[in-house]
Short mmCIF file of N, CA and C in Angstrom, two decimals:
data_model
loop_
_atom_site.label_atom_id
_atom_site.label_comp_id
_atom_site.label_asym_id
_atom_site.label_seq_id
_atom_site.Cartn_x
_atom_site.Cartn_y
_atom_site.Cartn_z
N UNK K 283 -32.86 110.79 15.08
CA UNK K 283 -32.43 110.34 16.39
C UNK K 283 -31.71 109.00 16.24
N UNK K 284 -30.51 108.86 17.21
CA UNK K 284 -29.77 108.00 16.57
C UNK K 284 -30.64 106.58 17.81
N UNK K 285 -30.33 106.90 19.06
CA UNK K 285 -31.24 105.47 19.98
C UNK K 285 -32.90 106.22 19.88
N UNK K 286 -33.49 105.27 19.81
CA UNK K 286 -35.11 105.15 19.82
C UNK K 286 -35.23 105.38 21.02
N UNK K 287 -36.37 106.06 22.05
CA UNK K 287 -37.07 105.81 23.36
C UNK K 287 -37.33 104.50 23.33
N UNK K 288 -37.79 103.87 22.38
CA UNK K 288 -38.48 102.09 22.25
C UNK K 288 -36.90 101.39 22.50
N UNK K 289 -36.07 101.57 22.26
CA UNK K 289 -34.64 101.09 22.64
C UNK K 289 -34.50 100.99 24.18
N UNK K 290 -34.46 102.18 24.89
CA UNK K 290 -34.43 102.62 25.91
C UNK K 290 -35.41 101.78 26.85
N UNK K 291 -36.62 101.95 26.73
CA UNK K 291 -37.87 101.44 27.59
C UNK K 291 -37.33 99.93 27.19
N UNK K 292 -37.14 99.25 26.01
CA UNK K 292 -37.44 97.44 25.99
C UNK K 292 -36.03 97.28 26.69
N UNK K 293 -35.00 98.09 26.71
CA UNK K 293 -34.00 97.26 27.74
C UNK K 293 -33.48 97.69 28.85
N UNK K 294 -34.67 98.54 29.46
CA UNK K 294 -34.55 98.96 30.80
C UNK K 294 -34.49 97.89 31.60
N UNK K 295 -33.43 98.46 32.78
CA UNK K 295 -33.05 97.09 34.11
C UNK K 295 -31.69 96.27 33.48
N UNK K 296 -31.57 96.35 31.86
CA UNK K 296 -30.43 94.98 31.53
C UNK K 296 -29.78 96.27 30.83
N UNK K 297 -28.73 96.35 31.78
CA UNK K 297 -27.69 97.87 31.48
C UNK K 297 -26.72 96.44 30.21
N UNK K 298 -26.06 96.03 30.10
CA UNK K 298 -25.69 95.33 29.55
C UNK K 298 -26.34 95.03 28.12
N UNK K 299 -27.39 94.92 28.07
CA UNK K 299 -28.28 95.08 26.44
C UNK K 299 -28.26 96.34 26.06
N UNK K 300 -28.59 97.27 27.23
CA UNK K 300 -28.72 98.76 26.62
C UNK K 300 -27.17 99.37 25.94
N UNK K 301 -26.22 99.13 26.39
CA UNK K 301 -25.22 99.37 26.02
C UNK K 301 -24.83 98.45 24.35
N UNK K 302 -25.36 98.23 24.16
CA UNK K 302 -25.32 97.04 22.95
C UNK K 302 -25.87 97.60 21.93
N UNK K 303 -27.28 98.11 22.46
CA UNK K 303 -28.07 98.60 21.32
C UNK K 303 -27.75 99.87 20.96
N UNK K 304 -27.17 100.80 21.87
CA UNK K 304 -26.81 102.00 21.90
C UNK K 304 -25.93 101.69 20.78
N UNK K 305 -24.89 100.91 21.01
CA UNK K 305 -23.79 101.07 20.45
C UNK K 305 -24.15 100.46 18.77
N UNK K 306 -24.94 99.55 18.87
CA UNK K 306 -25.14 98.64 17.67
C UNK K 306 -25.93 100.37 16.56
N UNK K 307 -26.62 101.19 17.24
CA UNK K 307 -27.47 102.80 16.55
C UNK K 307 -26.24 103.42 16.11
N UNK K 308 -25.40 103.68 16.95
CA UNK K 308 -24.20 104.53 16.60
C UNK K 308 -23.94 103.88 15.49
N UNK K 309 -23.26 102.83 15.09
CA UNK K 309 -22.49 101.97 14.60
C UNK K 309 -23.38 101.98 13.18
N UNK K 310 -24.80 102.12 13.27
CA UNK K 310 -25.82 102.23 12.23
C UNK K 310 -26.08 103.13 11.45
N UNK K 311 -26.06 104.37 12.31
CA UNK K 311 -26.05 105.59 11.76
C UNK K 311 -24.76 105.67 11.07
N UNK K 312 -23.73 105.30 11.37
CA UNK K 312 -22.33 105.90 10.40
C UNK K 312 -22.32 105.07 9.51
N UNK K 313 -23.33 104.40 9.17
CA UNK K 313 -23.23 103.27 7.74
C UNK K 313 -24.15 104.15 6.75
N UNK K 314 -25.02 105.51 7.02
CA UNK K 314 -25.65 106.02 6.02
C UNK K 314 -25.16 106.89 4.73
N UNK K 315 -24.14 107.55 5.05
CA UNK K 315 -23.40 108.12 3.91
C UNK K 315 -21.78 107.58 3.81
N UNK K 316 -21.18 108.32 3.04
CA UNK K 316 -19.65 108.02 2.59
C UNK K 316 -18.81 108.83 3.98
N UNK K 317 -19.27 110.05 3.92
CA UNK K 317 -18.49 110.45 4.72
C UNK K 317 -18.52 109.80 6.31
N UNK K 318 -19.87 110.03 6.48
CA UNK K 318 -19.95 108.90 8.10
C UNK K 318 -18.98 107.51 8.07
N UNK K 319 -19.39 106.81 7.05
CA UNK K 319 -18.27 105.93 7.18
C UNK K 319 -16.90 106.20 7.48
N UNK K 320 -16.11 107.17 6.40
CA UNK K 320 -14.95 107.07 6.69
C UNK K 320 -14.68 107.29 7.62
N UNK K 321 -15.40 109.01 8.53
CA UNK K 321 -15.52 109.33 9.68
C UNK K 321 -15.64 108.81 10.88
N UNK K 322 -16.60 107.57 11.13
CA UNK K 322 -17.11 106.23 11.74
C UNK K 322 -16.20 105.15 11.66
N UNK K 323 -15.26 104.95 10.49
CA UNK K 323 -14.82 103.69 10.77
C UNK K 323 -14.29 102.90 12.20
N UNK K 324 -13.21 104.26 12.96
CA UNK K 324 -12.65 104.08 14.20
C UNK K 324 -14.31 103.21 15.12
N UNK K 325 -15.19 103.89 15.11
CA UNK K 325 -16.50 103.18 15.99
C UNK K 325 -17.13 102.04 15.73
N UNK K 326 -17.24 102.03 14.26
CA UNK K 326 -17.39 100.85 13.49
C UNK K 326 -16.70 99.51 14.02
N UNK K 327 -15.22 99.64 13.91
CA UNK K 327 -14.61 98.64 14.62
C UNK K 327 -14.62 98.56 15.77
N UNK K 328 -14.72 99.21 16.98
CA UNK K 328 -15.19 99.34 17.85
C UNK K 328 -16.40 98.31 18.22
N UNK K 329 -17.44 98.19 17.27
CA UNK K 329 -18.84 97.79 17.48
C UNK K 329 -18.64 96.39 17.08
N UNK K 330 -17.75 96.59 15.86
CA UNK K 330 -17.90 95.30 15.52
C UNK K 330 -16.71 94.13 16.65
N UNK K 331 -15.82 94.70 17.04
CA UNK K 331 -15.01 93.97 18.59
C UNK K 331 -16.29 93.86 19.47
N UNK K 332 -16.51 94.74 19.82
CA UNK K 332 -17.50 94.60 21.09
C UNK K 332 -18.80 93.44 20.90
N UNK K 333 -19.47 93.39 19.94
CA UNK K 333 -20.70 92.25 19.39
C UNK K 333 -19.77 91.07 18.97
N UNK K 334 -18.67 90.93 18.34
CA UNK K 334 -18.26 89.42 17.61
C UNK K 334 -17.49 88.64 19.23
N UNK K 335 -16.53 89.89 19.71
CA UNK K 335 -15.53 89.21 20.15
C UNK K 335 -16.41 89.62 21.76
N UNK K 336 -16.97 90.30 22.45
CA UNK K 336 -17.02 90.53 23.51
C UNK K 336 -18.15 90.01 24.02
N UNK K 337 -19.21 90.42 23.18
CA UNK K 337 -20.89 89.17 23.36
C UNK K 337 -20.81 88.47 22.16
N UNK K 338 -20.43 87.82 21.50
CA UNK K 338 -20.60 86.43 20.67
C UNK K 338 -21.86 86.66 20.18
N UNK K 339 -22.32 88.12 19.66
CA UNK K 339 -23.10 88.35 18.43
C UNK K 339 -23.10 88.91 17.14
N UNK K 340 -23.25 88.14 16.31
CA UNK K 340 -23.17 89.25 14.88
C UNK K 340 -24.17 89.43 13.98
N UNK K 341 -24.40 91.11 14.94
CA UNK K 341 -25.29 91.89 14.55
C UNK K 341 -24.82 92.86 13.63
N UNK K 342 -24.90 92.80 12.21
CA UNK K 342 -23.93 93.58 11.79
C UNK K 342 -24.78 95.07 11.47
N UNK K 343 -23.81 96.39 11.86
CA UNK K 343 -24.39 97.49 11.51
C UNK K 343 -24.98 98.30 10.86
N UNK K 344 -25.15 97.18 9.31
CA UNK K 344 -25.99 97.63 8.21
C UNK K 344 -27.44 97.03 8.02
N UNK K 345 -27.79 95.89 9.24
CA UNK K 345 -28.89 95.77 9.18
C UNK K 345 -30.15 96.78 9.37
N UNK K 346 -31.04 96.51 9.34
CA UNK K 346 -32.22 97.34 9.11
C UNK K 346 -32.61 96.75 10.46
N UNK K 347 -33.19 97.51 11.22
CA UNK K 347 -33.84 97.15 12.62
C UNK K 347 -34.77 98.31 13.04
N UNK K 348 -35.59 97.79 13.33
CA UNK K 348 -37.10 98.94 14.17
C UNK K 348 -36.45 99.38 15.47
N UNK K 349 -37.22 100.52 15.87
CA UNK K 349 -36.81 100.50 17.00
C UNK K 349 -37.47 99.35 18.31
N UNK K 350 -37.18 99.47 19.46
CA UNK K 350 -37.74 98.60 20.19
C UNK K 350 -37.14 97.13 20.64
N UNK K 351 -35.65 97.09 20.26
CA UNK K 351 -35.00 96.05 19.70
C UNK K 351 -34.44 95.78 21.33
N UNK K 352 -34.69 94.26 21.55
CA UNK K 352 -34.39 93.72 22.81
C UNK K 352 -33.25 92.73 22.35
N UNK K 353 -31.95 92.85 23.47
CA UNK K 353 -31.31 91.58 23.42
C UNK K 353 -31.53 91.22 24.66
N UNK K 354 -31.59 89.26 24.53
CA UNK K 354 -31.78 88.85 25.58
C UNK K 354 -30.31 87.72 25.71
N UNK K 355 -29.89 87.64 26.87
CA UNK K 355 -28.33 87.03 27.48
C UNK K 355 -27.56 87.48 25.96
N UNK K 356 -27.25 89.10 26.08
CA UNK K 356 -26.61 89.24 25.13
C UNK K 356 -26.52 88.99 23.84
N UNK K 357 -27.70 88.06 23.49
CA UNK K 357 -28.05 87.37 21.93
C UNK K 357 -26.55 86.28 22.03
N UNK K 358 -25.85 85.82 22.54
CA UNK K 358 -24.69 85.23 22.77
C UNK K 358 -25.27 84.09 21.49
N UNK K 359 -24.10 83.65 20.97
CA UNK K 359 -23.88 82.68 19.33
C UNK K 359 -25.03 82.87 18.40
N UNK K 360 -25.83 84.42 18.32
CA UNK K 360 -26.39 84.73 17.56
C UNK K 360 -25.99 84.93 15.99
N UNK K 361 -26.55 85.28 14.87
CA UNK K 361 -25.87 85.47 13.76
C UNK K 361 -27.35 86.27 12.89
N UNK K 362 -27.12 87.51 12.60
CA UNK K 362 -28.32 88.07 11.69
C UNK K 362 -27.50 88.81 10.14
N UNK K 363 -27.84 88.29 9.51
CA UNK K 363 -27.12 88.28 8.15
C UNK K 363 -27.45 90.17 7.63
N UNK K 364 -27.27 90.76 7.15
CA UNK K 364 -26.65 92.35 6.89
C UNK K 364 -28.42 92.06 5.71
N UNK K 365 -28.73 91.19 4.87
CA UNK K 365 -29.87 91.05 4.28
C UNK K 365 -31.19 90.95 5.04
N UNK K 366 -31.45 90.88 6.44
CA UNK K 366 -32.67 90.97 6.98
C UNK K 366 -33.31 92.42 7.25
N UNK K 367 -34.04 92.26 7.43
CA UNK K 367 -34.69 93.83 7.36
C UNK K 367 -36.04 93.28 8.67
N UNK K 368 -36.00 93.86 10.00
CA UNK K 368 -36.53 93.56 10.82
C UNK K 368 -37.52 94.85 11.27
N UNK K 369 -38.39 94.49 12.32
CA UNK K 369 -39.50 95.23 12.07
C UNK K 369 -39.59 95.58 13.55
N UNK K 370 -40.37 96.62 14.08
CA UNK K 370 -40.59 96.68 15.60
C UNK K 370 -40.36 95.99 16.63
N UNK K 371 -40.13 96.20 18.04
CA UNK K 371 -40.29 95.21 19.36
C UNK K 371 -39.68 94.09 19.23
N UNK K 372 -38.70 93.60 18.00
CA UNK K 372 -38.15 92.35 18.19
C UNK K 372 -37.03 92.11 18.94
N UNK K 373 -37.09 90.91 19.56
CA UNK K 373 -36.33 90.35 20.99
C UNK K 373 -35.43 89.09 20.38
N UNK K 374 -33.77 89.75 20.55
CA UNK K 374 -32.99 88.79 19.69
C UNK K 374 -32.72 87.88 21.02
N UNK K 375 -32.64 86.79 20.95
CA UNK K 375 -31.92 85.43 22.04
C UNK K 375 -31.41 85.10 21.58
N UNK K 376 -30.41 84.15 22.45
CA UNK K 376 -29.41 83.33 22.09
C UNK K 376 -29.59 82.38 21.02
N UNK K 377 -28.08 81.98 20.64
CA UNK K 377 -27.89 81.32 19.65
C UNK K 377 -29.12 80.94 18.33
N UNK K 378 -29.71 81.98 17.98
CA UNK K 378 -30.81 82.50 16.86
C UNK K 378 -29.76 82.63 15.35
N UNK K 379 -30.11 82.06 14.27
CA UNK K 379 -29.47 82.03 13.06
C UNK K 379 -30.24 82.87 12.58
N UNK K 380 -30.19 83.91 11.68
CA UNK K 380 -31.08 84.64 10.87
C UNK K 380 -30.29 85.03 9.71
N UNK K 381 -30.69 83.77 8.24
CA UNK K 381 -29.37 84.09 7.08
C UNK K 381 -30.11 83.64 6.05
N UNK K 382 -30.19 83.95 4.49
CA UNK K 382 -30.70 83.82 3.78
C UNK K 382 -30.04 82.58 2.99
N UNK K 383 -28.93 82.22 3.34
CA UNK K 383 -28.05 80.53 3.48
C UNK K 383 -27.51 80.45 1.83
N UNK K 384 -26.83 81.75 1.30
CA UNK K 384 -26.51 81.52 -0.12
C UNK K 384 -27.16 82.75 -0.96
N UNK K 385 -27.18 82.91 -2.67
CA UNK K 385 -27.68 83.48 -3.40
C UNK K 385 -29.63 82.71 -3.46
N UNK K 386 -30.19 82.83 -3.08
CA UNK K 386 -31.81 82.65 -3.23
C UNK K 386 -32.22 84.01 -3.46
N UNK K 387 -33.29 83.55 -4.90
CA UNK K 387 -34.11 84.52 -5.50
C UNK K 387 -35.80 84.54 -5.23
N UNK K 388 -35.83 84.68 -3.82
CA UNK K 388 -37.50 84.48 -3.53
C UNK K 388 -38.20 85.40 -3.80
N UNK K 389 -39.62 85.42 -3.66
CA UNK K 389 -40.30 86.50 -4.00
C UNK K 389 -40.25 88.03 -3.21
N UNK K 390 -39.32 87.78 -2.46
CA UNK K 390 -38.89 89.45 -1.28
C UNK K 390 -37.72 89.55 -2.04
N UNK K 391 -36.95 88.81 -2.74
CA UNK K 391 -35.53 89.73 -3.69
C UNK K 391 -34.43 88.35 -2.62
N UNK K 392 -33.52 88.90 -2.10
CA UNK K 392 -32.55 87.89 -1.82
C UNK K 392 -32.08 88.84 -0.19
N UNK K 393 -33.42 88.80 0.47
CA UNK K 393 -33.82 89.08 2.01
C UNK K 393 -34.65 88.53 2.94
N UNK K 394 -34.20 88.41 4.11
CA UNK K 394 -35.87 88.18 5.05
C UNK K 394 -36.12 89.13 5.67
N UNK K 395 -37.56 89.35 5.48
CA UNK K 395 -38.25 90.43 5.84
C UNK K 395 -38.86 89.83 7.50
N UNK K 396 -38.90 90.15 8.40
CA UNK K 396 -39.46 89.98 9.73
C UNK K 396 -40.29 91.21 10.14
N UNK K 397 -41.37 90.97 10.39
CA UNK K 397 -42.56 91.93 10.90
C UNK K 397 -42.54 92.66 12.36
N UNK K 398 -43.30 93.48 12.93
CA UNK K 398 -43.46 94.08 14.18
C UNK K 398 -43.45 92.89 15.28
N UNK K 399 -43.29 93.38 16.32
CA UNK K 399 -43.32 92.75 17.50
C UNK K 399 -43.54 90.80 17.30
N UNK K 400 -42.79 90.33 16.57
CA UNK K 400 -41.67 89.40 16.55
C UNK K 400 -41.48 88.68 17.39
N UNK K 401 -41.62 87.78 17.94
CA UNK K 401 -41.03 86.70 18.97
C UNK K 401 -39.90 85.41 18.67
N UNK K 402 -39.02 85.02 18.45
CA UNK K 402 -38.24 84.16 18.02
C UNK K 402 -37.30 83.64 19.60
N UNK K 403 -37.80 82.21 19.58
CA UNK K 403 -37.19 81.87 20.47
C UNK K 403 -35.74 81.19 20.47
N UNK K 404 -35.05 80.83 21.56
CA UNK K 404 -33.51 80.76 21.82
C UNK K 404 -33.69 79.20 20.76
N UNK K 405 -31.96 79.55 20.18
CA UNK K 405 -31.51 78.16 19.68
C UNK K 405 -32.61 78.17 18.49
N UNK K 406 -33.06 79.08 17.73
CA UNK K 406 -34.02 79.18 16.45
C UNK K 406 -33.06 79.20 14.85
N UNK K 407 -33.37 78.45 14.13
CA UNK K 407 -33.04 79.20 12.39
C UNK K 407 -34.17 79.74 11.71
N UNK K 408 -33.51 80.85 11.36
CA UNK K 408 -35.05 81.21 10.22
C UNK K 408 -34.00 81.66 8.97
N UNK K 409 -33.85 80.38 8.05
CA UNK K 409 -32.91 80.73 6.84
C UNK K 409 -33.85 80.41 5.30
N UNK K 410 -33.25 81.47 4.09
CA UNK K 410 -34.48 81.90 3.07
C UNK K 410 -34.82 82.83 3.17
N UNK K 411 -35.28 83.28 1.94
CA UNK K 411 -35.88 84.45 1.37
C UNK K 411 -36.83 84.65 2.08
N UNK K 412 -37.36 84.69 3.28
CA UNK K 412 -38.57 84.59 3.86
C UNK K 412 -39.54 85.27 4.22
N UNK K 413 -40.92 85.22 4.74
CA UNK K 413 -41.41 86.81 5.21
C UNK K 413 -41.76 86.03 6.42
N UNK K 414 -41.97 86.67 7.58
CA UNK K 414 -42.06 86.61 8.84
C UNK K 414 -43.19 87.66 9.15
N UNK K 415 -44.39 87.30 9.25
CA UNK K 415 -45.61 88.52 9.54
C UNK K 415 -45.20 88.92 11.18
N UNK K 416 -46.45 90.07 11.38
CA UNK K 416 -46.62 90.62 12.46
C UNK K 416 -46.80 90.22 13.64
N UNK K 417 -46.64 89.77 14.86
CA UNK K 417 -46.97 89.37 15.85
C UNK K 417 -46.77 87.52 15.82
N UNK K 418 -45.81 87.40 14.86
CA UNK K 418 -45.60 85.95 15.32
C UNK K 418 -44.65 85.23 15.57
N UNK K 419 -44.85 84.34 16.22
CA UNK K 419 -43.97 83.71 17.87
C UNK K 419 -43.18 82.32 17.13
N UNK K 420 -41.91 82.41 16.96
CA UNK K 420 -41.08 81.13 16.60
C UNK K 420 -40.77 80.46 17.95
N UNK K 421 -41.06 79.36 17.89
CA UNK K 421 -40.73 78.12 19.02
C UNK K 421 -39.38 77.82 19.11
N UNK K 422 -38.96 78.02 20.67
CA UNK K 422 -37.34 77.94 20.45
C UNK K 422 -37.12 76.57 19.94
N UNK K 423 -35.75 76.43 19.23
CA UNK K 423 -35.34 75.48 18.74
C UNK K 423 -36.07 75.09 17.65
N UNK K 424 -36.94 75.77 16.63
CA UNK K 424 -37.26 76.00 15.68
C UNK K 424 -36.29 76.36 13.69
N UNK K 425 -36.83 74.95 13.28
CA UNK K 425 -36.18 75.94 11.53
C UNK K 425 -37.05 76.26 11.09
N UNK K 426 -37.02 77.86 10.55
CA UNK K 426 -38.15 77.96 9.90
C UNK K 426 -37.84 78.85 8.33
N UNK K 427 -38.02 77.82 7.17
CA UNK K 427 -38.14 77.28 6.29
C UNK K 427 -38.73 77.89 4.94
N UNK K 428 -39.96 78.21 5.09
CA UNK K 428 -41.12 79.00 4.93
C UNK K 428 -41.83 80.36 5.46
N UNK K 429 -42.54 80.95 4.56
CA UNK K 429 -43.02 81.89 5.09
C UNK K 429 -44.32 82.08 6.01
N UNK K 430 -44.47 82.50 7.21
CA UNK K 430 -45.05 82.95 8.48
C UNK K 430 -45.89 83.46 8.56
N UNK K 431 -47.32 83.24 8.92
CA UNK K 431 -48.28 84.50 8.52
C UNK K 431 -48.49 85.07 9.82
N UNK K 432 -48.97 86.08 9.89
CA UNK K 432 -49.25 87.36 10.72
C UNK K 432 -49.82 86.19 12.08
N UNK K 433 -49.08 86.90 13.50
CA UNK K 433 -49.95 85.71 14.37
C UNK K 433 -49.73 84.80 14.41
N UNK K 434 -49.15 84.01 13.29
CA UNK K 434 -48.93 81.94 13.84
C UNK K 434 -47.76 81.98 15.12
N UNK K 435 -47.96 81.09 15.71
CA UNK K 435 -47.21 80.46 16.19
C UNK K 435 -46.65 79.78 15.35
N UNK K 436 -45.31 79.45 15.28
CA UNK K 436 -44.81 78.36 14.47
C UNK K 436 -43.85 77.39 15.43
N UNK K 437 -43.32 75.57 15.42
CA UNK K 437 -42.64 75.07 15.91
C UNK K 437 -42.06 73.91 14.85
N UNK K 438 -40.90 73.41 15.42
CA UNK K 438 -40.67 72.31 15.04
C UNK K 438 -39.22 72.36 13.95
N UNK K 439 -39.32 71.16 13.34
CA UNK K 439 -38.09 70.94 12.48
C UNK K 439 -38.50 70.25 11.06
N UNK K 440 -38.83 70.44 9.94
CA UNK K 440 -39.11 72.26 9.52
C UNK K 440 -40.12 72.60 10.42
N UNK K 441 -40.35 74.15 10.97
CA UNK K 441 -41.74 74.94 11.48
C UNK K 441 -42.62 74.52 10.67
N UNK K 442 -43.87 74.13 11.51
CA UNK K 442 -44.89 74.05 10.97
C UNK K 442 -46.13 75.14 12.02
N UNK K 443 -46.90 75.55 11.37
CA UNK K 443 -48.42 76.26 12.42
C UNK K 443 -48.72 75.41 13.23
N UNK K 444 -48.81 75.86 14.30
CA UNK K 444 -48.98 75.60 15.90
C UNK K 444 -50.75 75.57 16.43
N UNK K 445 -50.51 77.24 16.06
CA UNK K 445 -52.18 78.10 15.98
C UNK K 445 -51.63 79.08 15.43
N UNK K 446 -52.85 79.92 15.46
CA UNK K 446 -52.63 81.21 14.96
C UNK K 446 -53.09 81.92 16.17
N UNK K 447 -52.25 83.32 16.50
CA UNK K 447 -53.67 84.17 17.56
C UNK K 447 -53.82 85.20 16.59
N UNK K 448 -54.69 86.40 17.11
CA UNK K 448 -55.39 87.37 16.47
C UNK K 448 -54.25 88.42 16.71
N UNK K 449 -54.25 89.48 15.56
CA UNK K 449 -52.90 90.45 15.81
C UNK K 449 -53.72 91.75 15.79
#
């Protein structure tokens, strides 16, 4: 299935996100073989006008994304690098950096890994090889630096633990 139901339900009411994500699946699916591509390219560019030049996001179509994927005000001066690999229910906002900032050889390979249901707030960096656990909440206007355990809250400049809740 190319859109998730979890697509559908997290951006019900914001016809404007739903059309994004729809398009960002299409655009995903024709990145899996040779032939989709060539076949896809015409949509491809398509997707990629519509996210760079039309909402001021670049979400590019070879990322890895769960389903459940929320944009919020369009993800407008967002940036998620083609190396993240994201996990359930995550809710992209504005101007959010998500880039591994160069060749880094961390212990995930030269990716950030981000967990299920995800919170990252507006005006956030999360750059590095990083892991990002399950259920935890970046403080907008947050760099985060280091790796995240399941549940923290994280804030600040570098992120530091806030609390933790239970996941």
């Amino acid at each position: 299935m190319i859109v998730y139901k979890e697509d559908i339900s997290a951006n019900r009411g914001n016809l404007k996100s739903l059309l994004f994500v729809v398009c960002f699946r299409i655009s995903h699916w024709m990145t899996h073989s040779r032939w989709r591509r060539i076949v896809g390219a015409p949509w491809r560019l398509f997707y990629k006008f519509l996210s760079e030049w039309v909402y001021g996001c670049e979400l590019k179509d070879v990322t890895q994304v769960g389903p459940g994927l929320q944009i919020f005000h369009f993800g407008r001066g967002s940036v998620v690098e083609d190396v993240a690999v994201i996990g359930r229910n995550f809710g992209l906002r504005f101007n959010v950096t998500i880039a591994v900032g160069g060749k880094v050889d961390g212990p995930h390979g030269n990716c950030i890994v981000i967990g299920d249901n995800v919170h990252v707030g507006p005006s956030s960096t999360i750059i590095g090889s990083i892991v990002i656990g399950d259920g935890a909440i970046v403080a907008p206007g947050s760099v985060v630096v280091k790796d995240v355990e399941p549940g923290a809250v994280v804030g600040g400049n570098p992120a530091k633990v806030i609390r933790i809740n239970k996941v």
